[in-house]
Amino acid sequence: MEGGELVNLNYNNLTDIPNKLLEENLFRKKLEKLYLKQNLIVQLNPRIAAFKALKELYLHSNRLTTIPDEIGELESLEQLNVDQNSLTSLNPAVGKLVKLRIISFSRNNIKSIPNSIWSCGSLESIDGSCNQIEHLDADIGMSANLQRLNLDCNKLTTLPPQLAGLENVKELSFSGNNLESIPVAFERLAHLKSLLLDSNPRLSHIPGNILSSKSLAYLGVVKCGTNVSNMNQFHELIPNFEFHIRTSVPPLQELAARLIAQRILIFNGKYVWQTKTIADR
């Protein structure tokens, strides 16, 4: 342990947290970072609740099937990583972590996110990509401090308008889902810089008031639908801009490029546009 703060036990084929850590007062009082990446842990020892000073817990690439209720007793925890395990759910006790800033649970088999997580007032970043999540609850709008939400490669078909309550969000990523539409309420996301919607083949319409946002700097719509129903509306929104039409690019992508004025857009490294004002002609 370095300065009584960090224990790195990555790549050790452990099936449990070593008793020495669980039993010695030094660890229980001062341990702040515990790294247990790529071990063989199936169930997290409930005695982990003794680490009252723990701020970072990394359990990436184990064999976890559940998270114990005692996780909610880690009153100092700021970062939790349980990526690439065998979880089918997140314990609602995670919602008790009042200092939690970053949580990552990608590459599991989680079907839903417990409502309690949206009440974590310090939460800034969520990565729940590559799961089986089918819906988002309306309570998501309670996460006023959330800045980044990544739910790529799930089974979402709709997004709740309450997402517009994420007043500080900068990055939203929903690529690889089954979305058919985007809530008009997204126009209220004043700080949104990146909106990634790639590989939603049923998505053929994005409200123009969202795309004309002054804060939006990157829009990903590769492999989305090609039948844009509001073409005339888009043309009315952007009469002063032009772009180089690429006939191999689906219409929705062309429109997105045209709406982000005076910027170069790169979609998955495949397509690039430069928009110009009339004055630049």
Coordinates of C-alpha atoms in Angstrom, one line a residue:
M1 CA 0.0 0.0 0.0
E2 CA 1.3 3.4 -1.0
G3 CA 1.0 6.0 1.8
G4 CA -1.9 4.0 3.3
E5 CA -4.1 4.9 0.3
L6 CA -3.8 2.5 -2.7
V7 CA -3.9 -1.3 -3.1
N8 CA -3.4 -2.7 -6.6
L9 CA -4.4 -6.3 -6.9
N10 CA -5.1 -6.5 -10.6
Y11 CA -4.4 -9.7 -12.5
N12 CA -4.0 -12.0 -9.5
N13 CA -6.6 -14.6 -10.1
L14 CA -8.2 -13.7 -6.7
T15 CA -11.6 -15.1 -5.8
D16 CA -12.1 -12.8 -2.9
I17 CA -10.7 -9.7 -1.2
P18 CA -7.7 -10.9 0.8
N19 CA -8.4 -11.2 4.5
K20 CA -5.4 -9.0 5.4
L21 CA -7.2 -6.1 3.8
L22 CA -10.5 -6.8 5.5
E23 CA -9.0 -7.3 9.0
E24 CA -6.3 -4.7 9.5
N25 CA -7.4 -1.3 10.8
L26 CA -4.9 0.5 8.7
F27 CA -6.6 -0.6 5.5
R28 CA -10.1 -0.1 6.8
K29 CA -9.4 3.4 7.9
K30 CA -7.1 4.7 5.2
L31 CA -7.6 2.7 2.0
E32 CA -8.8 5.1 -0.7
K33 CA -8.2 3.1 -3.9
L34 CA -8.7 -0.6 -4.5
Y35 CA -7.9 -2.1 -7.8
L36 CA -9.2 -5.6 -8.4
K37 CA -9.3 -5.7 -12.2
Q38 CA -9.3 -9.1 -14.1
N39 CA -9.6 -11.5 -11.2
L40 CA -12.0 -14.4 -10.6
I41 CA -14.4 -12.7 -8.1
V42 CA -18.0 -14.0 -8.4
Q43 CA -19.5 -12.3 -5.3
L44 CA -18.1 -9.2 -3.8
N45 CA -17.4 -9.7 -0.1
P46 CA -20.0 -7.7 2.0
R47 CA -17.2 -6.8 4.5
I48 CA -16.1 -4.3 1.9
A49 CA -18.4 -1.9 3.8
A50 CA -15.6 -1.5 6.4
F51 CA -13.6 0.6 3.9
K52 CA -15.1 3.9 5.0
A53 CA -12.4 6.0 3.3
L54 CA -12.6 4.2 -0.1
K55 CA -13.0 6.6 -3.0
E56 CA -12.2 4.3 -6.0
L57 CA -13.2 0.7 -6.5
Y58 CA -12.3 -1.1 -9.8
L59 CA -13.8 -4.5 -10.4
H60 CA -13.4 -4.6 -14.2
S61 CA -13.3 -8.0 -15.8
N62 CA -14.3 -10.3 -13.0
R63 CA -17.2 -12.8 -12.8
L64 CA -19.5 -10.8 -10.6
T65 CA -23.2 -11.9 -10.8
T66 CA -24.5 -9.5 -8.1
I67 CA -23.4 -6.5 -6.1
P68 CA -24.2 -6.7 -2.3
D69 CA -26.4 -4.3 -0.4
E70 CA -23.3 -3.2 1.6
I71 CA -22.0 -1.3 -1.4
G72 CA -24.3 1.5 -0.3
E73 CA -22.3 1.8 2.9
L74 CA -19.2 3.1 1.1
E75 CA -19.9 6.6 2.1
S76 CA -16.7 8.1 0.5
L77 CA -16.9 6.2 -2.8
E78 CA -16.6 8.5 -5.9
Q79 CA -15.8 6.0 -8.7
L80 CA -17.2 2.6 -9.3
N81 CA -16.2 0.3 -12.2
V82 CA -17.8 -3.1 -12.7
D83 CA -17.3 -3.3 -16.5
Q84 CA -17.2 -6.7 -18.2
N85 CA -18.8 -8.9 -15.6
S86 CA -21.9 -11.1 -15.5
L87 CA -24.3 -8.7 -13.9
T88 CA -28.0 -8.8 -14.8
S89 CA -28.9 -5.9 -12.6
L90 CA -27.5 -3.0 -10.5
N91 CA -28.2 -3.1 -6.8
P92 CA -30.4 -0.1 -5.9
A93 CA -28.1 0.4 -2.9
V94 CA -25.8 2.2 -5.4
G95 CA -28.2 5.1 -5.0
K96 CA -27.0 5.6 -1.5
L97 CA -23.6 6.7 -2.6
V98 CA -24.0 10.4 -2.1
K99 CA -20.4 11.2 -3.3
L100 CA -20.4 9.0 -6.4
R101 CA -19.2 10.9 -9.4
I102 CA -18.4 8.2 -12.0
I103 CA -20.0 4.8 -12.5
S104 CA -19.2 2.4 -15.3
F105 CA -21.1 -0.9 -15.8
S106 CA -20.5 -1.6 -19.5
R107 CA -20.4 -5.0 -21.1
N108 CA -22.7 -6.8 -18.7
N109 CA -26.3 -8.1 -19.2
I110 CA -28.1 -5.4 -17.3
K111 CA -31.7 -4.9 -18.4
S112 CA -32.6 -1.7 -16.4
I113 CA -31.1 1.0 -14.4
P114 CA -32.5 1.4 -10.9
N115 CA -34.3 4.6 -10.2
S116 CA -32.3 5.2 -7.1
I117 CA -29.1 5.9 -9.2
W118 CA -30.7 9.2 -10.5
S119 CA -30.8 10.6 -7.0
C120 CA -27.0 10.4 -6.7
G121 CA -26.5 14.2 -6.5
S122 CA -22.8 14.2 -7.3
L123 CA -23.0 11.9 -10.4
E124 CA -21.2 13.3 -13.4
S125 CA -20.6 10.3 -15.7
I126 CA -22.4 7.1 -16.5
D127 CA -21.2 4.4 -18.9
G128 CA -23.8 1.7 -19.3
S129 CA -22.9 0.7 -22.9
C130 CA -23.2 -2.8 -24.2
N131 CA -26.0 -4.1 -22.0
Q132 CA -29.6 -5.1 -22.5
I133 CA -31.3 -1.9 -21.3
E134 CA -34.7 -1.5 -22.8
H135 CA -36.0 1.7 -21.2
L136 CA -35.1 4.8 -19.2
D137 CA -37.2 6.0 -16.3
A138 CA -38.6 9.5 -16.1
D139 CA -36.6 10.0 -12.9
I140 CA -33.4 10.4 -15.1
G141 CA -34.1 14.1 -15.2
M142 CA -33.2 14.3 -11.5
S143 CA -29.5 14.0 -12.2
A144 CA -28.8 17.7 -12.5
N145 CA -25.0 17.4 -12.3
L146 CA -24.7 14.6 -15.0
Q147 CA -22.3 15.6 -17.8
R148 CA -21.9 12.4 -19.7
L149 CA -24.2 9.5 -20.5
N150 CA -23.2 6.6 -22.7
L151 CA -25.8 4.0 -23.4
D152 CA -24.5 2.7 -26.7
C153 CA -25.4 -0.8 -27.8
N154 CA -28.5 -1.4 -25.8
K155 CA -32.1 -2.1 -26.7
L156 CA -33.6 1.4 -26.3
T157 CA -36.5 2.2 -28.6
T158 CA -37.5 5.5 -27.0
L159 CA -36.0 8.2 -24.9
P160 CA -37.9 10.0 -22.2
P161 CA -38.4 13.8 -22.6
Q162 CA -37.3 14.1 -19.0
L163 CA -33.7 13.7 -20.3
A164 CA -34.0 17.5 -21.0
G165 CA -33.7 17.9 -17.2
L166 CA -30.0 17.1 -17.5
E167 CA -29.2 20.8 -17.6
N168 CA -25.4 20.3 -17.4
V169 CA -25.0 17.4 -19.8
K170 CA -22.4 17.8 -22.4
E171 CA -22.2 14.3 -24.0
L172 CA -25.1 12.0 -24.9
S173 CA -24.4 8.7 -26.7
F174 CA -27.2 6.3 -27.8
S175 CA -25.5 4.6 -30.8
G176 CA -26.4 1.1 -31.6
N177 CA -29.9 1.1 -30.3
N178 CA -33.4 0.9 -31.9
L179 CA -34.5 4.5 -31.6
E180 CA -37.2 5.8 -33.8
S181 CA -37.2 9.4 -32.7
I182 CA -35.5 12.0 -30.5
P183 CA -37.6 14.1 -28.0
V184 CA -38.1 17.7 -29.0
A185 CA -37.4 18.6 -25.4
F186 CA -33.7 18.1 -26.2
E187 CA -33.6 21.7 -27.4
R188 CA -33.4 22.7 -23.8
L189 CA -30.0 21.0 -23.3
A190 CA -28.1 24.3 -23.5
H191 CA -24.6 22.7 -22.8
L192 CA -24.9 19.7 -25.1
K193 CA -21.8 19.4 -27.3
S194 CA -21.9 15.9 -28.5
L195 CA -24.9 13.8 -29.6
L196 CA -24.1 10.4 -31.0
L197 CA -26.9 8.4 -32.6
D198 CA -25.1 6.2 -35.1
S199 CA -26.5 2.8 -36.0
N200 CA -30.1 3.5 -35.2
P201 CA -31.6 2.3 -38.5
R202 CA -35.2 3.3 -37.7
L203 CA -34.2 6.9 -36.8
S204 CA -35.2 9.1 -39.7
H205 CA -36.1 12.4 -38.1
I206 CA -34.3 14.7 -35.8
P207 CA -36.1 17.9 -34.8
G208 CA -34.5 20.9 -36.4
N209 CA -34.6 23.0 -33.2
I210 CA -32.2 20.5 -31.7
L211 CA -29.8 20.5 -34.7
S212 CA -29.6 24.2 -34.8
S213 CA -28.4 24.4 -31.2
K214 CA -25.5 26.8 -30.8
S215 CA -23.7 24.5 -28.4
L216 CA -23.8 21.3 -30.5
A217 CA -20.4 20.6 -32.0
Y218 CA -20.6 17.0 -33.0
L219 CA -23.5 14.9 -34.3
G220 CA -23.1 11.2 -35.2
V221 CA -25.8 9.7 -37.5
V222 CA -23.9 7.1 -39.5
K223 CA -26.2 4.1 -40.5
C224 CA -29.4 5.9 -39.5
G225 CA -32.6 6.0 -41.5
T226 CA -32.6 7.7 -44.9
N227 CA -36.2 8.8 -45.2
V228 CA -36.2 12.3 -43.7
S229 CA -39.8 13.5 -43.5
N230 CA -39.0 17.1 -42.5
M231 CA -36.6 18.1 -45.4
N232 CA -38.4 21.4 -46.1
Q233 CA -38.2 22.4 -42.5
F234 CA -34.4 21.9 -42.5
H235 CA -34.0 24.0 -45.6
E236 CA -35.9 26.8 -44.0
L237 CA -33.7 26.7 -41.0
I238 CA -30.4 27.0 -42.9
P239 CA -30.9 29.1 -46.0
N240 CA -27.4 30.7 -45.7
F241 CA -25.2 27.6 -45.7
E242 CA -24.0 25.2 -48.3
F243 CA -22.0 22.0 -48.2
H244 CA -20.4 19.5 -50.6
I245 CA -23.0 16.9 -51.3
R246 CA -21.8 13.3 -51.1
T247 CA -24.2 11.1 -52.9
S248 CA -23.1 8.1 -51.0
V249 CA -24.0 9.7 -47.7
P250 CA -27.6 9.1 -46.4
P251 CA -29.7 12.3 -46.4
L252 CA -29.9 12.6 -42.6
Q253 CA -26.1 12.8 -42.4
E254 CA -26.0 15.5 -45.1
L255 CA -28.6 17.6 -43.2
A256 CA -26.7 17.2 -39.9
A257 CA -23.5 18.4 -41.6
R258 CA -25.3 21.3 -43.1
L259 CA -26.8 22.4 -39.8
I260 CA -23.6 22.6 -37.9
A261 CA -22.3 25.8 -39.5
Q262 CA -18.7 26.6 -40.3
R263 CA -17.4 23.3 -38.9
I264 CA -15.8 20.1 -40.2
L265 CA -17.7 17.0 -39.3
I266 CA -16.1 13.5 -39.3
F267 CA -18.5 10.6 -38.9
N268 CA -16.7 7.4 -37.8
G269 CA -13.7 8.5 -39.9
K270 CA -15.7 8.0 -43.1
Y271 CA -17.3 11.3 -44.1
V272 CA -16.1 14.8 -43.9
W273 CA -17.9 18.1 -44.8
Q274 CA -16.9 21.7 -44.7
T275 CA -19.9 24.1 -44.5
K276 CA -19.6 27.7 -45.7
T277 CA -21.4 31.0 -45.2
I278 CA -22.5 33.1 -48.1
A279 CA -19.7 35.5 -47.4
D280 CA -17.2 32.7 -48.0
R281 CA -18.4 31.9 -51.5

